[in-house]
Amino acid sequence: LIKVTCNQNNGIEHDSKDLIYSLWKDRPSIKTKPIFKLKKEFVGCTVAKKHQDLFKSLKAKFIIITSPDSICWLLNIRGYDLENSPLVMSRLIATKRKLYVFIDLKKVPEKLIKNDKSVCFISSSKFDIHIQKLNKKDSIYLDSNVSYFYYNLLKNRKNKLTIGEDPCKLMKARKNNSEIKYSKSAHLKDGISL
């Protein structure tokens, strides 16, 4: 949540401070439990293949994804940031060669950093700085779920900014054989548990 105020010119200004932190005095501490990578047998597709497929239909130099569930799917990672949901709070900037993941670095195991050189983990506090540094001449595809704050940082690019559906949504909707097999197994276990 970002505080919005009206200025003298009747425009809207964003205060970059998180208003919730100043109001929520008994807020539970944020979990820093390490994220983990899913085995290929469960996901059926490597990060490299998903990364390649991401750029097949989109002709942008940069793809910005702000939905944590899409980022977790793309990177085959899961975490403990939310109760009862294996999400990892994160943002992502993709180029054809690299995936830049903005995340709490305390949650990223050293082994995960060393294993994949095409994925670069960066502190989540630096996301807005990085998107402002993107070359204004380069094309950017931005998912439509983005907050107004981030959209506002990029909107002056005019025709170089394309806003559309999160590209991972359709990709992850098409289940491969491994995903189908283990989804059925999970539903069976869930039914027995219930």
Coordinates of C-alpha atoms in Angstrom, one line a residue:
L1 CA 0.0 0.0 0.0
I2 CA 1.4 3.4 -1.0
K3 CA 0.1 6.7 0.3
V4 CA -1.4 8.8 -2.4
T5 CA -1.7 12.6 -2.0
C6 CA -3.0 15.4 -4.3
N7 CA -0.5 18.1 -5.2
Q8 CA -1.1 21.7 -6.0
N9 CA -1.6 20.9 -9.6
N10 CA -4.4 18.5 -8.8
G11 CA -2.1 15.6 -9.8
I12 CA -1.5 12.4 -7.9
E13 CA 1.8 11.8 -6.1
H14 CA 3.0 8.5 -4.7
D15 CA 4.9 8.3 -1.4
S16 CA 7.3 5.4 -1.9
K17 CA 7.1 4.5 1.8
D18 CA 5.0 1.5 2.7
L19 CA 2.1 3.0 4.7
I20 CA 1.3 -0.4 6.3
Y21 CA 4.6 -0.6 8.2
S22 CA 3.8 2.7 10.1
L23 CA 0.2 1.6 10.9
W24 CA 0.5 -2.1 11.7
K25 CA 2.3 -2.1 15.1
D26 CA 1.8 -5.8 16.0
R27 CA 2.6 -7.1 12.5
P28 CA 4.1 -10.6 12.6
S29 CA 7.7 -10.9 11.6
I30 CA 8.4 -11.7 7.9
K31 CA 9.5 -15.3 7.4
T32 CA 13.0 -15.8 6.0
K33 CA 12.8 -19.6 5.5
P34 CA 14.8 -20.6 2.5
I35 CA 13.2 -21.2 -0.9
F36 CA 13.5 -24.6 -2.6
K37 CA 13.7 -25.8 -6.2
L38 CA 11.3 -28.5 -7.3
K39 CA 12.7 -31.7 -8.9
K40 CA 12.3 -32.0 -12.6
E41 CA 10.2 -35.1 -12.2
F42 CA 7.5 -33.0 -10.6
V43 CA 7.6 -30.1 -13.1
G44 CA 8.5 -31.9 -16.3
C45 CA 10.2 -28.8 -17.8
T46 CA 13.4 -27.0 -17.1
V47 CA 13.7 -23.3 -16.3
A48 CA 15.8 -22.9 -19.5
K49 CA 13.0 -24.2 -21.7
K50 CA 10.3 -22.1 -20.0
H51 CA 12.6 -19.0 -20.3
Q52 CA 13.0 -19.7 -24.1
D53 CA 9.3 -20.2 -24.5
L54 CA 8.6 -16.9 -22.8
F55 CA 10.1 -15.0 -25.7
K56 CA 8.6 -17.1 -28.5
S57 CA 5.4 -15.0 -28.9
L58 CA 6.6 -11.7 -27.3
K59 CA 8.9 -9.4 -29.3
A60 CA 10.1 -7.2 -26.4
K61 CA 13.6 -6.8 -25.2
F62 CA 12.4 -6.9 -21.6
I63 CA 9.5 -8.8 -20.0
I64 CA 8.5 -7.6 -16.5
I65 CA 6.5 -10.1 -14.4
T66 CA 5.1 -9.0 -11.0
S67 CA 2.9 -12.0 -10.1
P68 CA 4.7 -14.2 -7.5
D69 CA 2.9 -17.4 -8.6
S70 CA 4.0 -16.9 -12.2
I71 CA 7.6 -16.3 -11.1
C72 CA 7.6 -19.4 -8.9
W73 CA 6.2 -21.5 -11.8
L74 CA 8.8 -20.1 -14.3
L75 CA 11.7 -20.7 -11.9
N76 CA 10.4 -24.1 -10.6
I77 CA 10.8 -22.7 -7.0
R78 CA 8.5 -22.6 -4.0
G79 CA 8.7 -21.0 -0.6
Y80 CA 7.0 -20.2 2.7
D81 CA 6.1 -16.5 2.4
L82 CA 2.4 -17.1 2.8
E83 CA 0.6 -19.5 5.1
N84 CA -1.0 -22.4 3.2
S85 CA 0.5 -21.3 -0.2
P86 CA 4.0 -22.1 -1.4
L87 CA 4.6 -18.6 -2.9
V88 CA 7.8 -16.5 -2.8
M89 CA 7.3 -12.8 -2.8
S90 CA 9.3 -11.7 -5.8
R91 CA 9.4 -9.6 -9.1
L92 CA 11.2 -10.5 -12.3
I93 CA 12.8 -8.8 -15.3
A94 CA 13.5 -11.2 -18.2
T95 CA 15.8 -10.7 -21.1
K96 CA 16.5 -13.4 -23.8
R97 CA 19.7 -14.3 -22.0
K98 CA 18.9 -13.8 -18.3
L99 CA 16.2 -13.8 -15.6
Y100 CA 16.7 -11.1 -13.0
V101 CA 14.8 -12.1 -9.8
F102 CA 14.1 -9.5 -7.2
I103 CA 13.7 -11.3 -3.9
D104 CA 14.7 -11.2 -0.2
L105 CA 18.3 -12.6 -0.7
K106 CA 18.2 -14.1 2.8
K107 CA 15.8 -16.7 1.4
V108 CA 18.0 -17.8 -1.5
P109 CA 20.3 -20.8 -0.7
E110 CA 23.9 -20.5 -2.1
K111 CA 23.4 -23.7 -4.0
L112 CA 20.5 -22.2 -6.0
I113 CA 22.7 -19.2 -6.9
K114 CA 25.5 -21.3 -8.2
N115 CA 23.5 -23.9 -10.1
D116 CA 21.9 -21.7 -12.8
K117 CA 24.0 -18.8 -14.3
S118 CA 21.1 -17.6 -16.4
V119 CA 19.2 -16.6 -13.2
C120 CA 20.4 -13.6 -11.2
F121 CA 19.0 -13.0 -7.7
I122 CA 18.9 -9.3 -6.6
S123 CA 17.5 -7.7 -3.5
S124 CA 13.8 -6.9 -3.8
S125 CA 14.4 -3.4 -2.6
K126 CA 16.3 -2.6 -5.9
F127 CA 13.4 -3.5 -8.3
D128 CA 12.2 0.1 -8.8
I129 CA 15.8 1.3 -9.3
H130 CA 16.4 -1.4 -12.0
I131 CA 13.2 -0.7 -14.0
Q132 CA 14.0 3.0 -14.0
K133 CA 17.5 2.2 -15.5
L134 CA 16.1 0.3 -18.5
N135 CA 16.9 2.1 -21.7
K136 CA 14.0 4.2 -22.9
K137 CA 14.6 3.1 -26.5
D138 CA 14.1 -0.6 -25.6
S139 CA 10.8 -2.3 -25.8
I140 CA 9.2 -3.5 -22.6
Y141 CA 6.3 -6.0 -22.1
L142 CA 4.6 -5.4 -18.7
D143 CA 2.0 -7.7 -17.2
S144 CA -1.3 -6.0 -16.6
N145 CA -1.3 -7.0 -12.9
V146 CA 1.4 -4.5 -12.2
S147 CA 0.8 -1.9 -9.5
Y148 CA 0.2 1.6 -10.6
F149 CA 3.4 2.7 -8.8
Y150 CA 5.6 0.5 -11.2
Y151 CA 3.5 1.4 -14.2
N152 CA 4.0 5.1 -13.4
L153 CA 7.8 4.6 -13.4
L154 CA 7.6 3.2 -17.0
K155 CA 4.7 5.1 -18.6
N156 CA 6.8 7.8 -20.2
R157 CA 8.1 5.3 -22.8
K158 CA 4.9 5.7 -24.8
N159 CA 5.0 3.2 -27.8
K160 CA 7.9 1.2 -26.3
L161 CA 5.7 -0.1 -23.4
T162 CA 3.2 -2.9 -24.1
I163 CA 0.9 -3.9 -21.3
G164 CA -0.8 -7.3 -21.6
E165 CA -1.7 -10.6 -20.0
D166 CA 0.9 -12.2 -17.8
P167 CA 2.7 -14.4 -20.4
C168 CA 3.2 -17.2 -17.8
K169 CA -0.6 -17.7 -17.3
L170 CA -1.2 -19.4 -20.6
M171 CA 2.1 -21.3 -20.5
K172 CA 1.3 -22.8 -17.1
A173 CA -2.3 -23.5 -18.0
R174 CA -1.0 -26.1 -20.5
K175 CA 0.0 -29.0 -18.3
N176 CA 2.7 -31.4 -19.3
N177 CA 2.6 -35.1 -18.5
S178 CA 4.5 -34.8 -15.2
E179 CA 2.3 -31.9 -14.0
I180 CA -0.8 -33.9 -14.9
K181 CA 0.5 -37.1 -13.2
Y182 CA 1.4 -35.3 -9.9
S183 CA -1.7 -33.1 -9.9
K184 CA -3.8 -36.3 -9.9
S185 CA -1.7 -37.8 -7.1
A186 CA -2.0 -34.6 -5.1
H187 CA -5.8 -34.6 -5.5
L188 CA -6.0 -38.2 -4.4
K189 CA -3.9 -37.5 -1.3
D190 CA -6.0 -34.4 -0.6
G191 CA -9.2 -36.4 -0.9
I192 CA -8.0 -39.2 1.4
S193 CA -6.8 -36.5 3.9
L194 CA -10.2 -34.8 3.8

